[in-house]
mmCIF file of C-alpha atoms and ligand atoms in Angstrom:
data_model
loop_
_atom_site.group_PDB
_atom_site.id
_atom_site.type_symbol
_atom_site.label_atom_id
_atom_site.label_comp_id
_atom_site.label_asym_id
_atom_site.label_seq_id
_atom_site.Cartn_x
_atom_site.Cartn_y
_atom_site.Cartn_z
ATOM 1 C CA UNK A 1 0.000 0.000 0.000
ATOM 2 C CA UNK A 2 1.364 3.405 -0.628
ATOM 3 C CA UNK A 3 2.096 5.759 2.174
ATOM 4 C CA UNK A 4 1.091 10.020 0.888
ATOM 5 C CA UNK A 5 2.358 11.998 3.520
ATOM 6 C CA UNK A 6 1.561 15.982 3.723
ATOM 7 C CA UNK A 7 4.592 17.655 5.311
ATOM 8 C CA UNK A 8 4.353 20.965 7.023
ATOM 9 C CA UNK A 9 7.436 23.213 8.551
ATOM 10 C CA UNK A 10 7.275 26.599 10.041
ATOM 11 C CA UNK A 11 9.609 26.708 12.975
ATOM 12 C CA UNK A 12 11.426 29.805 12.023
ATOM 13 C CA UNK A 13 11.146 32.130 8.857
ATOM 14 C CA UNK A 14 10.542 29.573 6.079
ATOM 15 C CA UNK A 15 7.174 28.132 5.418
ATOM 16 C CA UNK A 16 6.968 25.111 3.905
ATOM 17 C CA UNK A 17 4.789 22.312 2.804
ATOM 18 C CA UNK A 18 5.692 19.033 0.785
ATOM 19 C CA UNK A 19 4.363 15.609 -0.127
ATOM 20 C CA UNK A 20 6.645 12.623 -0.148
ATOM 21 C CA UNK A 21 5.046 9.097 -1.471
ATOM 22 C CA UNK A 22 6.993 6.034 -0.004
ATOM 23 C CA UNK A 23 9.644 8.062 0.695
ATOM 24 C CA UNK A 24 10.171 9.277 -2.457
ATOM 25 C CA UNK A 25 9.402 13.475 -2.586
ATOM 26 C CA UNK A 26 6.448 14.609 -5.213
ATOM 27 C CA UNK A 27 6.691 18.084 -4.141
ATOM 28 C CA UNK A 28 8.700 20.363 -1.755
ATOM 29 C CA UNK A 29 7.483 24.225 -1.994
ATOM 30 C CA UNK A 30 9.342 26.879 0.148
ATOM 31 C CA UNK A 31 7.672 30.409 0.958
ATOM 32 C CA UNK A 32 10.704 32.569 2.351
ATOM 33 C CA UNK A 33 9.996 35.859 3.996
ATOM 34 C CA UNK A 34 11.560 38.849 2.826
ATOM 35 C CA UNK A 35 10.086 41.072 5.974
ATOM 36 C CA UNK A 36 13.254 40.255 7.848
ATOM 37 C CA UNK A 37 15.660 41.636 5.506
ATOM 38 C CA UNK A 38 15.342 45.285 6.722
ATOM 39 C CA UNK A 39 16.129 44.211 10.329
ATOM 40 C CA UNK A 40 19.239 42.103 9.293
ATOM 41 C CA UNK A 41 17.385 38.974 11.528
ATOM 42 C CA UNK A 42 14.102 37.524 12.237
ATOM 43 C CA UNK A 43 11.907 39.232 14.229
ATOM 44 C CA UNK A 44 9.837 36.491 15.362
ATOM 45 C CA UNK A 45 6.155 38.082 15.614
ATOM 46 C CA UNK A 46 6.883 39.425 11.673
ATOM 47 C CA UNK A 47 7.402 35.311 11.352
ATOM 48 C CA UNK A 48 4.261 33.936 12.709
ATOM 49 C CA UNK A 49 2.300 36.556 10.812
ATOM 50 C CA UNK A 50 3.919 35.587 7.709
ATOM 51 C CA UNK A 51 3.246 32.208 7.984
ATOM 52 C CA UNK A 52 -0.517 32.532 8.687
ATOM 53 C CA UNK A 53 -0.193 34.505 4.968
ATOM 54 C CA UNK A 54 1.424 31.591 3.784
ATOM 55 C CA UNK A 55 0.626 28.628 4.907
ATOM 56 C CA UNK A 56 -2.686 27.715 3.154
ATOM 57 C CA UNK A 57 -1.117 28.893 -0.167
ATOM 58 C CA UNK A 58 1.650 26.744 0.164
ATOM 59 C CA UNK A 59 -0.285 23.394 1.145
ATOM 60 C CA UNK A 60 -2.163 23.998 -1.719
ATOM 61 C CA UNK A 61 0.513 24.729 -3.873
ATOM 62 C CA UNK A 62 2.358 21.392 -2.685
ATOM 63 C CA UNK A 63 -0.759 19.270 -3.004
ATOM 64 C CA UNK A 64 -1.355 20.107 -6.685
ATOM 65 C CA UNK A 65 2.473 20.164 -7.675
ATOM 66 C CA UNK A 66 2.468 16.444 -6.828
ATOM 67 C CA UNK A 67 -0.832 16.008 -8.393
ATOM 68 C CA UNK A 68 -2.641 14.688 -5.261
ATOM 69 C CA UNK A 69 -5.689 15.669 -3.392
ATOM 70 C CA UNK A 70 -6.461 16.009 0.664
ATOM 71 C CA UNK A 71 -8.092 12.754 0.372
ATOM 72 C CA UNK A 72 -4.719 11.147 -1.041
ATOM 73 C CA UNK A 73 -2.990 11.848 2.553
ATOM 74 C CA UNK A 74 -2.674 9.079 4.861
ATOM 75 C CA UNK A 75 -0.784 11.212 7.107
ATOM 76 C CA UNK A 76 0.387 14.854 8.192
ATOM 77 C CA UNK A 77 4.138 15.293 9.397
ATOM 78 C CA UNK A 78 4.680 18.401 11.140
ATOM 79 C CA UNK A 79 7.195 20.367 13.107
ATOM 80 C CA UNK A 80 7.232 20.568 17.011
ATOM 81 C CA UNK A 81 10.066 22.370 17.616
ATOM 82 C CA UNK A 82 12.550 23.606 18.241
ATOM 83 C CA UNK A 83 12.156 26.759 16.615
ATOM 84 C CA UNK A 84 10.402 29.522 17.311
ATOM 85 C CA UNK A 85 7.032 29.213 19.194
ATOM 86 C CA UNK A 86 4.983 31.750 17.392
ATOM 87 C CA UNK A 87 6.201 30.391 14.142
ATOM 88 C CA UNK A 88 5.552 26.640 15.492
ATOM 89 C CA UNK A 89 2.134 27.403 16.848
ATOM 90 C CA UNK A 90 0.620 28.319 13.256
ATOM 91 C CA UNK A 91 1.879 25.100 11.797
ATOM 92 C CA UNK A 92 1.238 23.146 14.164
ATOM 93 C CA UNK A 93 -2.440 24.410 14.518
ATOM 94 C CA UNK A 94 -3.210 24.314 10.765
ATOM 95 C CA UNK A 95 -2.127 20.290 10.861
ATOM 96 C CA UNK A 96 -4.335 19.767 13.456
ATOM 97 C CA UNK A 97 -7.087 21.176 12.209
ATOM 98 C CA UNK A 98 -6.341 19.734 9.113
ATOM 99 C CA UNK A 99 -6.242 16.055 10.853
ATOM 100 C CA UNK A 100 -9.392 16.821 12.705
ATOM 101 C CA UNK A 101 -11.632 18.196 9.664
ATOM 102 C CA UNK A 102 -10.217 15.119 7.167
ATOM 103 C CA UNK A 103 -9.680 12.823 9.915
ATOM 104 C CA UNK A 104 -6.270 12.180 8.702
ATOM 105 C CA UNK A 105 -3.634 11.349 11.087
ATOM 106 C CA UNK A 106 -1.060 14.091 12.916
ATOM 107 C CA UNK A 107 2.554 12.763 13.150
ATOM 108 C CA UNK A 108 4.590 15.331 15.167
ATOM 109 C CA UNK A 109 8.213 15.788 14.115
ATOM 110 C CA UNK A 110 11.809 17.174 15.511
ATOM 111 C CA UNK A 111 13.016 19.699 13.634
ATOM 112 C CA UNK A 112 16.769 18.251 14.460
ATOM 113 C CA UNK A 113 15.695 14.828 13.345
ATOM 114 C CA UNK A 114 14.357 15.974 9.885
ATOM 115 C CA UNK A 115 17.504 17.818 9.333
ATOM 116 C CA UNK A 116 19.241 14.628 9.748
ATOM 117 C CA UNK A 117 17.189 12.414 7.740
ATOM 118 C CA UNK A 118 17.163 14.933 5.265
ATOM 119 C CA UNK A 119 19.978 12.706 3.559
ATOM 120 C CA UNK A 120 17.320 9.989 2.947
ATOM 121 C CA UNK A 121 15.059 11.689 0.898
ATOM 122 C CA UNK A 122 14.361 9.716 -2.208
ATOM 123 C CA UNK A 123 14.355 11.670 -5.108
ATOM 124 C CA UNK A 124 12.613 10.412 -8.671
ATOM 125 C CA UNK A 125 15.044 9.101 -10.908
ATOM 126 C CA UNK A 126 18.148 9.913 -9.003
ATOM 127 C CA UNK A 127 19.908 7.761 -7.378
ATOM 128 C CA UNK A 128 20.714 8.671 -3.671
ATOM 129 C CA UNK A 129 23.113 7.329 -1.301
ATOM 130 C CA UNK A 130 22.383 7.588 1.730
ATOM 131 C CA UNK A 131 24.789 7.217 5.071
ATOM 132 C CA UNK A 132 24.266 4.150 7.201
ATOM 133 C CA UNK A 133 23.784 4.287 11.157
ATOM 134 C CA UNK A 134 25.471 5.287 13.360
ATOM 135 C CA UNK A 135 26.997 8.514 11.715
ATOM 136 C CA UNK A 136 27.458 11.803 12.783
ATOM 137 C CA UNK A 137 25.645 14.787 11.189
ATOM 138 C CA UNK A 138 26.809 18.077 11.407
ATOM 139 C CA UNK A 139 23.659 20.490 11.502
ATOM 140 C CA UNK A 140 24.862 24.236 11.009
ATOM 141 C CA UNK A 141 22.004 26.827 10.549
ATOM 142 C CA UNK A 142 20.807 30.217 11.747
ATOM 143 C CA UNK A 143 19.473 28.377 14.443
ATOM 144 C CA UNK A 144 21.106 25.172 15.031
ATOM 145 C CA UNK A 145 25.089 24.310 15.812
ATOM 146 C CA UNK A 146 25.294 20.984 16.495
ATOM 147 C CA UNK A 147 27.044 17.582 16.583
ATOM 148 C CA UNK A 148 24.263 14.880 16.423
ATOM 149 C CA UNK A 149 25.155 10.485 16.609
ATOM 150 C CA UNK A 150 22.387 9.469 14.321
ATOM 151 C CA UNK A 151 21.992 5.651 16.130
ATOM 152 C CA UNK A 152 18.742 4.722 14.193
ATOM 153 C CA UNK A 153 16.238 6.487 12.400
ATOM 154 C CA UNK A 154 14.499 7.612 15.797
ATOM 155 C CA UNK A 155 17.551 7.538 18.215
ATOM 156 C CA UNK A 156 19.576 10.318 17.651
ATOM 157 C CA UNK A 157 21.831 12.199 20.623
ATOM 158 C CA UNK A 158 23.638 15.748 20.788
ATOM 159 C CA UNK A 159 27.136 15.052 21.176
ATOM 160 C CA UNK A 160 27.843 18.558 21.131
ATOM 161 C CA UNK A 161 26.501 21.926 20.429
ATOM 162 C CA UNK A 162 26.988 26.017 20.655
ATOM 163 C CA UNK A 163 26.904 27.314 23.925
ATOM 164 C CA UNK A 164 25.490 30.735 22.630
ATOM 165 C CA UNK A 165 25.447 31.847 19.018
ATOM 166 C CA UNK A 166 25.276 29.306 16.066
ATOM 167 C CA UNK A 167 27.358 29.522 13.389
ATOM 168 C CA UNK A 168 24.589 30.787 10.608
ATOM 169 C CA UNK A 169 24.402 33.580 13.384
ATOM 170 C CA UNK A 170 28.374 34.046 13.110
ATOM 171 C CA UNK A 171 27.987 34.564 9.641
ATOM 172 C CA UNK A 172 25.238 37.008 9.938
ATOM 173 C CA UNK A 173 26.397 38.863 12.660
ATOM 174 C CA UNK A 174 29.470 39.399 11.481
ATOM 175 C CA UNK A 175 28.109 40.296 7.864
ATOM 176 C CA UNK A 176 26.268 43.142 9.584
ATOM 177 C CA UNK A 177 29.024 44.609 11.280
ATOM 178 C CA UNK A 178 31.085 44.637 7.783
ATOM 179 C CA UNK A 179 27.790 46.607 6.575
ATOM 180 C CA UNK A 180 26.667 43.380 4.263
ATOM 181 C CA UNK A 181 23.081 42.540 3.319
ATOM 182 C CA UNK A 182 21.026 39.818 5.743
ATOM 183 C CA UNK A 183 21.138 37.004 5.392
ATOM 184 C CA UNK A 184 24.741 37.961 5.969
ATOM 185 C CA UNK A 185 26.225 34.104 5.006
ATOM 186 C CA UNK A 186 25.718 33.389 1.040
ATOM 187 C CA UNK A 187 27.156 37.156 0.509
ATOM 188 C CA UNK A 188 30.314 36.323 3.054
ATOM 189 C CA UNK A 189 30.471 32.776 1.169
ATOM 190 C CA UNK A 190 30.896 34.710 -2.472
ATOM 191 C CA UNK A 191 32.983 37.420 -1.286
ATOM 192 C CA UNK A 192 35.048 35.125 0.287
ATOM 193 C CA UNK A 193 36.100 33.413 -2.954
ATOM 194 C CA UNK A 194 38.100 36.582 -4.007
ATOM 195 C CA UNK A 195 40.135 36.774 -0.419
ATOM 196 C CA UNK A 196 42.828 35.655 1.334
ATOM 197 C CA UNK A 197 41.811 33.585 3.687
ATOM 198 C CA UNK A 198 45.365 33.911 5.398
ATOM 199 C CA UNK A 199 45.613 37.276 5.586
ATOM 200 C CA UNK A 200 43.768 37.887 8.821
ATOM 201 C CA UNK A 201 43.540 35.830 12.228
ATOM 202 C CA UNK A 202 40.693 35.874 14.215
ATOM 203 C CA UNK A 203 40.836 34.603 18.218
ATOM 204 C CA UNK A 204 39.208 31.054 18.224
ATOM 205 C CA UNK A 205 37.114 29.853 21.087
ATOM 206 C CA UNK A 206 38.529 26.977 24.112
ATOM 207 C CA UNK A 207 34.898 25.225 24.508
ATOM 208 C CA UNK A 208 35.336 22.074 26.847
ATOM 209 C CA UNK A 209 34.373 18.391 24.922
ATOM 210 C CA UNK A 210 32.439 18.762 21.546
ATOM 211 C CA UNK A 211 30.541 22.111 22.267
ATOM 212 C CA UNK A 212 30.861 25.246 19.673
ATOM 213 C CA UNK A 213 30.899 28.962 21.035
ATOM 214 C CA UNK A 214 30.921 31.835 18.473
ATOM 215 C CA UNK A 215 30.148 34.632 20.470
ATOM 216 C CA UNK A 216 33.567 35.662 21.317
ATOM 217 C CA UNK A 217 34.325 35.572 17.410
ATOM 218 C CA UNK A 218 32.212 37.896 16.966
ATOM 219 C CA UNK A 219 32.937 40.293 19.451
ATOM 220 C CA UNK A 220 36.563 39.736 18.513
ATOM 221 C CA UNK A 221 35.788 40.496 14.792
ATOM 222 C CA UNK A 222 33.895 44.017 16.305
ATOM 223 C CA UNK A 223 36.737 45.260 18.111
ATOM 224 C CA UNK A 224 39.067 44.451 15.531
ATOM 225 C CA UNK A 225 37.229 46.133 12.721
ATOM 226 C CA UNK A 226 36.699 49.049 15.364
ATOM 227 C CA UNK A 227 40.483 49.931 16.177
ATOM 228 C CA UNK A 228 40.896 49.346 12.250
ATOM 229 C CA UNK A 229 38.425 51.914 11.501
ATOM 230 C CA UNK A 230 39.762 54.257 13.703
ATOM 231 C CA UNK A 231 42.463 54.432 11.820
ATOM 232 C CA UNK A 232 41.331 54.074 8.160
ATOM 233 C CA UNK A 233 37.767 55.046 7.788
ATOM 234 C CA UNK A 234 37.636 52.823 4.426
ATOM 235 C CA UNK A 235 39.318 49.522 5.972
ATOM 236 C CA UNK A 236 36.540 47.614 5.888
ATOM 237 C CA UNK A 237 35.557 48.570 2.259
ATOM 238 C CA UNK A 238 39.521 47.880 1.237
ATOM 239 C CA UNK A 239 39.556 44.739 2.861
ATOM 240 C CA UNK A 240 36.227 43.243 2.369
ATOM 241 C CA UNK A 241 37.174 40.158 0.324
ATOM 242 C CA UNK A 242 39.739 39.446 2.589
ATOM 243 C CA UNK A 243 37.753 40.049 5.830
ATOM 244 C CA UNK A 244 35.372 37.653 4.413
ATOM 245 C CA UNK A 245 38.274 35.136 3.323
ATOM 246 C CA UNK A 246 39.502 35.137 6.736
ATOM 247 C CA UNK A 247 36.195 34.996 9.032
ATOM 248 C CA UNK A 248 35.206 32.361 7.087
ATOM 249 C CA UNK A 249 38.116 30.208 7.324
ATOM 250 C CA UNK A 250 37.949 30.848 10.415
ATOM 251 C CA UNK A 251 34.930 29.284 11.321
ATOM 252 C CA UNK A 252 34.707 26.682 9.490
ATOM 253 C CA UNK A 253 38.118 25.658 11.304
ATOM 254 C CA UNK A 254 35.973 26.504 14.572
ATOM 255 C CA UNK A 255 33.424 23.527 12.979
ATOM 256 C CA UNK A 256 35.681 20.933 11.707
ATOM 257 C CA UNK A 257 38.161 20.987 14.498
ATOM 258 C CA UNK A 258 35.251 19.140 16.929
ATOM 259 C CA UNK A 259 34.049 17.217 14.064
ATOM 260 C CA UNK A 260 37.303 15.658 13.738
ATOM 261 C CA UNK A 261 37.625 15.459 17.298
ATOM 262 C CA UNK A 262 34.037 13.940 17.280
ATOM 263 C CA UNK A 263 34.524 11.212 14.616
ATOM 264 C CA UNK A 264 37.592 10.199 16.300
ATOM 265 C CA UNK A 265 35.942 9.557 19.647
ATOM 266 C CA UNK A 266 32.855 7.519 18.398
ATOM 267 C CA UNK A 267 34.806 6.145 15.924
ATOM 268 C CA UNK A 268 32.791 7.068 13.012
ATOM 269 C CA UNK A 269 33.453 7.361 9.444
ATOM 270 C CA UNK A 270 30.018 8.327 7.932
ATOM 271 C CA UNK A 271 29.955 12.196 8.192
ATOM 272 C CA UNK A 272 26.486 14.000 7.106
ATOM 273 C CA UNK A 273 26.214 17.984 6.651
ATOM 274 C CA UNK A 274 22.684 19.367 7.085
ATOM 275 C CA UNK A 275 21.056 22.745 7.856
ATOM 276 C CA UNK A 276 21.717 26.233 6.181
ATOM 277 C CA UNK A 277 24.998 27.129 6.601
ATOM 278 C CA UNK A 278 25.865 23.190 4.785
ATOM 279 C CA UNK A 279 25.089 25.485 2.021
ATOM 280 C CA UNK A 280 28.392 27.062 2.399
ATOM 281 C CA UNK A 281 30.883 26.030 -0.159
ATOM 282 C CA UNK A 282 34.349 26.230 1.725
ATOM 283 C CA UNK A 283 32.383 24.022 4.001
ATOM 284 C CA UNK A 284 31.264 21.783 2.122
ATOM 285 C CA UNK A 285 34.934 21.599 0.136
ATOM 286 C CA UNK A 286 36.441 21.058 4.138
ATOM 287 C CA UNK A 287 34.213 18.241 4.705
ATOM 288 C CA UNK A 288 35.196 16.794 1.510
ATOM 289 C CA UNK A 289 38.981 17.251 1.763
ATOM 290 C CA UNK A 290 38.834 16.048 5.548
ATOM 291 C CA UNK A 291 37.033 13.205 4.286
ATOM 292 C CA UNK A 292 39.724 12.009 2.211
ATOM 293 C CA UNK A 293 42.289 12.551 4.465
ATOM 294 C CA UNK A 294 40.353 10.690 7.633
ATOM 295 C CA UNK A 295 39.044 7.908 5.161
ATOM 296 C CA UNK A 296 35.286 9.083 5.830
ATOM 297 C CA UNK A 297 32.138 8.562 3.829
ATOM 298 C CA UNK A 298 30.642 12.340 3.470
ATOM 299 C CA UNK A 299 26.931 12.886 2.310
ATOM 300 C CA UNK A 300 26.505 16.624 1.556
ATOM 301 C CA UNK A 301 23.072 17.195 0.687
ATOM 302 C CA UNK A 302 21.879 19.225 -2.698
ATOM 303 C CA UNK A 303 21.210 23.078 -1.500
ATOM 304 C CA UNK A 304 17.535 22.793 -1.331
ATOM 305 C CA UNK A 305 17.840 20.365 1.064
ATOM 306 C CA UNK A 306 19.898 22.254 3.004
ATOM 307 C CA UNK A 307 17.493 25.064 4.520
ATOM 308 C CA UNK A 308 14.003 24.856 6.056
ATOM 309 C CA UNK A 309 11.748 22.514 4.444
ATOM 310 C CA UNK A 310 9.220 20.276 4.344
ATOM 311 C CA UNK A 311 10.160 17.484 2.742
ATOM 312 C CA UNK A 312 12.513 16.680 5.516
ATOM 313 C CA UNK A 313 10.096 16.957 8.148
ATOM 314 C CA UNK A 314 7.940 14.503 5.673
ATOM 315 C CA UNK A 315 10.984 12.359 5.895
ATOM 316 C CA UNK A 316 10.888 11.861 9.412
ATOM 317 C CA UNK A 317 7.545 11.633 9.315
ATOM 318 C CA UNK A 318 7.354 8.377 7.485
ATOM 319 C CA UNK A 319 9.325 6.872 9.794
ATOM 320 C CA UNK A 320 6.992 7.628 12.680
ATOM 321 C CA UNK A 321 4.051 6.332 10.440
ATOM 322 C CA UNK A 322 5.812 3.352 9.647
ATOM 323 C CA UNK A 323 6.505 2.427 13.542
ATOM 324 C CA UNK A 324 2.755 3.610 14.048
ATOM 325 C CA UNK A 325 4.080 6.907 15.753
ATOM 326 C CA UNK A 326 1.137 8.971 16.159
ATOM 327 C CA UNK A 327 0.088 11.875 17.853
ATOM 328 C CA UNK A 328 -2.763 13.322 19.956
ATOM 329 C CA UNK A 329 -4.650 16.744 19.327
ATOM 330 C CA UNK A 330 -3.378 17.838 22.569
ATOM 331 C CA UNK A 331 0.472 17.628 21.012
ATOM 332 C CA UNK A 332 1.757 21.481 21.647
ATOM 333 C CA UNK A 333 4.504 23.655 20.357
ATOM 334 C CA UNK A 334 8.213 23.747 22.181
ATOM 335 C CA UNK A 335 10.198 25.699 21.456
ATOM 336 C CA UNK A 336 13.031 24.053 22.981
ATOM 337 C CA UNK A 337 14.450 20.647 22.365
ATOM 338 C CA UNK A 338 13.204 18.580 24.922
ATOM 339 C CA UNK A 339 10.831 16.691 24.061
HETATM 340 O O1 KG4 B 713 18.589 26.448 7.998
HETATM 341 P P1 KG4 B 713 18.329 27.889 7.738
HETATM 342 O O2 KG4 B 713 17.688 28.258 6.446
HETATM 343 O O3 KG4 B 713 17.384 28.464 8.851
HETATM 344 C C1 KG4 B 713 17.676 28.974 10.070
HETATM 345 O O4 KG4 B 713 18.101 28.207 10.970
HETATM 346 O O5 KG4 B 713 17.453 30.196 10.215
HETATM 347 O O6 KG4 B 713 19.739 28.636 7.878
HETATM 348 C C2 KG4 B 713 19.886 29.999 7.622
HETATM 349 C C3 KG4 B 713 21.327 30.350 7.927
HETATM 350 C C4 KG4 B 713 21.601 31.861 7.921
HETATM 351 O O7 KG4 B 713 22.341 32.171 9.077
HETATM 352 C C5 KG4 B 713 22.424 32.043 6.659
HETATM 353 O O8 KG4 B 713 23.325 33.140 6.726
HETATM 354 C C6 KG4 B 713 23.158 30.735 6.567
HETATM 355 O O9 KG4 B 713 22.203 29.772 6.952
HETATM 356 N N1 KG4 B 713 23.647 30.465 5.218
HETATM 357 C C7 KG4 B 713 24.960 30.421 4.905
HETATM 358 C C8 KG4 B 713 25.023 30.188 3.510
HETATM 359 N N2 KG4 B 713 23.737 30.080 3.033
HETATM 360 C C9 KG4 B 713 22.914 30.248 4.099
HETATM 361 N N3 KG4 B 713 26.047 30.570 5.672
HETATM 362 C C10 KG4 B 713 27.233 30.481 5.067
HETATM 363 N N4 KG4 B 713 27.380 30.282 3.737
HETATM 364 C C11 KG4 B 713 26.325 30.120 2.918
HETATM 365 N N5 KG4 B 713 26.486 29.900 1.624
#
């Protein structure tokens, strides 16, 4: 019998809806929200207000790209969290009342977990490889810094993680100090190809075990480009490329250093990448080259993959329908990962 999930994510500023068949994705449809630019972040009420624009639009959209109806879902897969509540609550509401009105059943999902079984999305006519548990995924996103053992599809544990900023939020902070468009990361990422990523050095953070910090980076990078400017007003504009080069070397040093570290102490050679900063091309060419040197198997995933979606969250979803994971109406938000 075949298994039509609906997907549905909203946990931060992308709302999404997708429908994945037997594991294999029909249609994945992403509604950004270019409100936040002007702020250079997300202002969270600007989110949930967004996504109640959005998110009937987009299920609709995703149903007829995949040329299915309401009554071809057998199940709807939706975020629980993490992420942030007012964002969560207007998914999560429109899924139930979807599931009570069409008496479909709710599957609630981790945000975390869909990230990582991201990299088992089936794709029509492409053939995906896919890593085999236990492997370690390394989720970087505006959100999200963390170090995750994948054991099975549903047992999954945070090795490590940022104690304050995550590294999307490196990239974006720092981006707005230089004066650079939000989301500050892509435009570091392509400025950064012109630079020397040698030319400057940037303090790096002593976290204890497999935890990330990049809030000291930041502040680093601040006072830095403060005492420069004091001295040459156009520094930054000089330098930019370079500035870029450097930060970003930087941390993705900050990121691969624990990952290495990481892989070493579980013993692990199957290394995933998920979440928005994956997107990140001297990232994903670090990964790669470490690969080769620590005789890894690294699954980077394609870009649209990479970011907020649904299809992920449908992912995980047919996992939980396939070990009859259900849940109740009374399922709520959390913003936090502890559930
Ligand atoms: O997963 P995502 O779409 O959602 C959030 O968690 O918000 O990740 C967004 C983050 C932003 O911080 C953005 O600057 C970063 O991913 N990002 C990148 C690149 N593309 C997106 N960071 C570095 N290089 C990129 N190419």
């Amino acid at each position: 019998m075949d298994i039509t999930l609906l997907g549905i994510e909203s946990s931060c500023d992308d709302t999404s809806a997708a429908v994945l068949r037997n594991g294999i994705l029909l249609s994945n449809v992403i509604a950004g929200q270019e409100v936040h630019r002007k702020y250079s972040g997300v202002i969270p009420e600007l989110a949930s207000r967004a996504h109640q624009q959005n998110i009937v639009p987009v299920v609709d959209t995703a149903l007829q790209e995949a040329g299915v109806t309401i009554d071809d879902i057998d199940g709807i897969a939706v975020t629980r969290g993490p992420g942030l509540l007012g964002s969560l609550v207007v998914g999560v509401s429109f899924a139930k009342g979807l599931s009570l009105a069409k008496n479909i059943p709710l599957i609630e999902v981790n945000h975390l977990n869909g990230h990582v079984l991201s990299h088992f999305i089936k794709v029509p006519e492409k053939n995906t490889d896919h890593p085999e548990f236990p492997f370690l995924c390394l989720l970087v996103s505006g959100g999200n810094s963390q170090i995750i053992l994948a054991k099975s599809h549903k047992d999954m544990e945070i090795v490590g993680e940022t104690i304050d900023d995550a590294a999307g939020e490196a990239f974006d902070k720092c981006a707005k100090i230089m004066g650079l468009p939000y989301p500050g990361g892509p435009v570091i990422d392509r400025l950064a190809k012109e630079g020397d990523p040698a030319r400057f050095k940037f303090a790096k953070p002593q976290v204890e075990r497999l935890n990330y910090s990049f809030s000291g980076l930041k502040t680093s990078f601040l006072y830095f480009l403060k005492k420069e400017m004091a001295a040459d007003p156009e520094f930054i504009e000089k330098n930019k490329n370079d500035l870029c080069a450097s930060l970003q070397a930087t941390i993705i040093e900050i990121l691969m250093n624990k990952l290495i570290k990481a892989a070493r102490q579980y013993n692990i050679e199957q290394i995933a990448l998920g979440g928005g900063v994956s997107a990140n091309s001297g990232l994903r060419e670090a990964v790669v080259r470490e690969g080769y040197k620590h005789g890894w198997k690294t699954f980077i995933p394609e870009f649209r993959f990479t970011t907020d979606n649904a299809a992920m969250i449908a992912m995980a979803g047919y996992y939980k329908y396939l070990d009859n994971d259900f849940s109740s109406l009374d399922t709520s938000p959390e913003a936090r990962n502890n559930f």
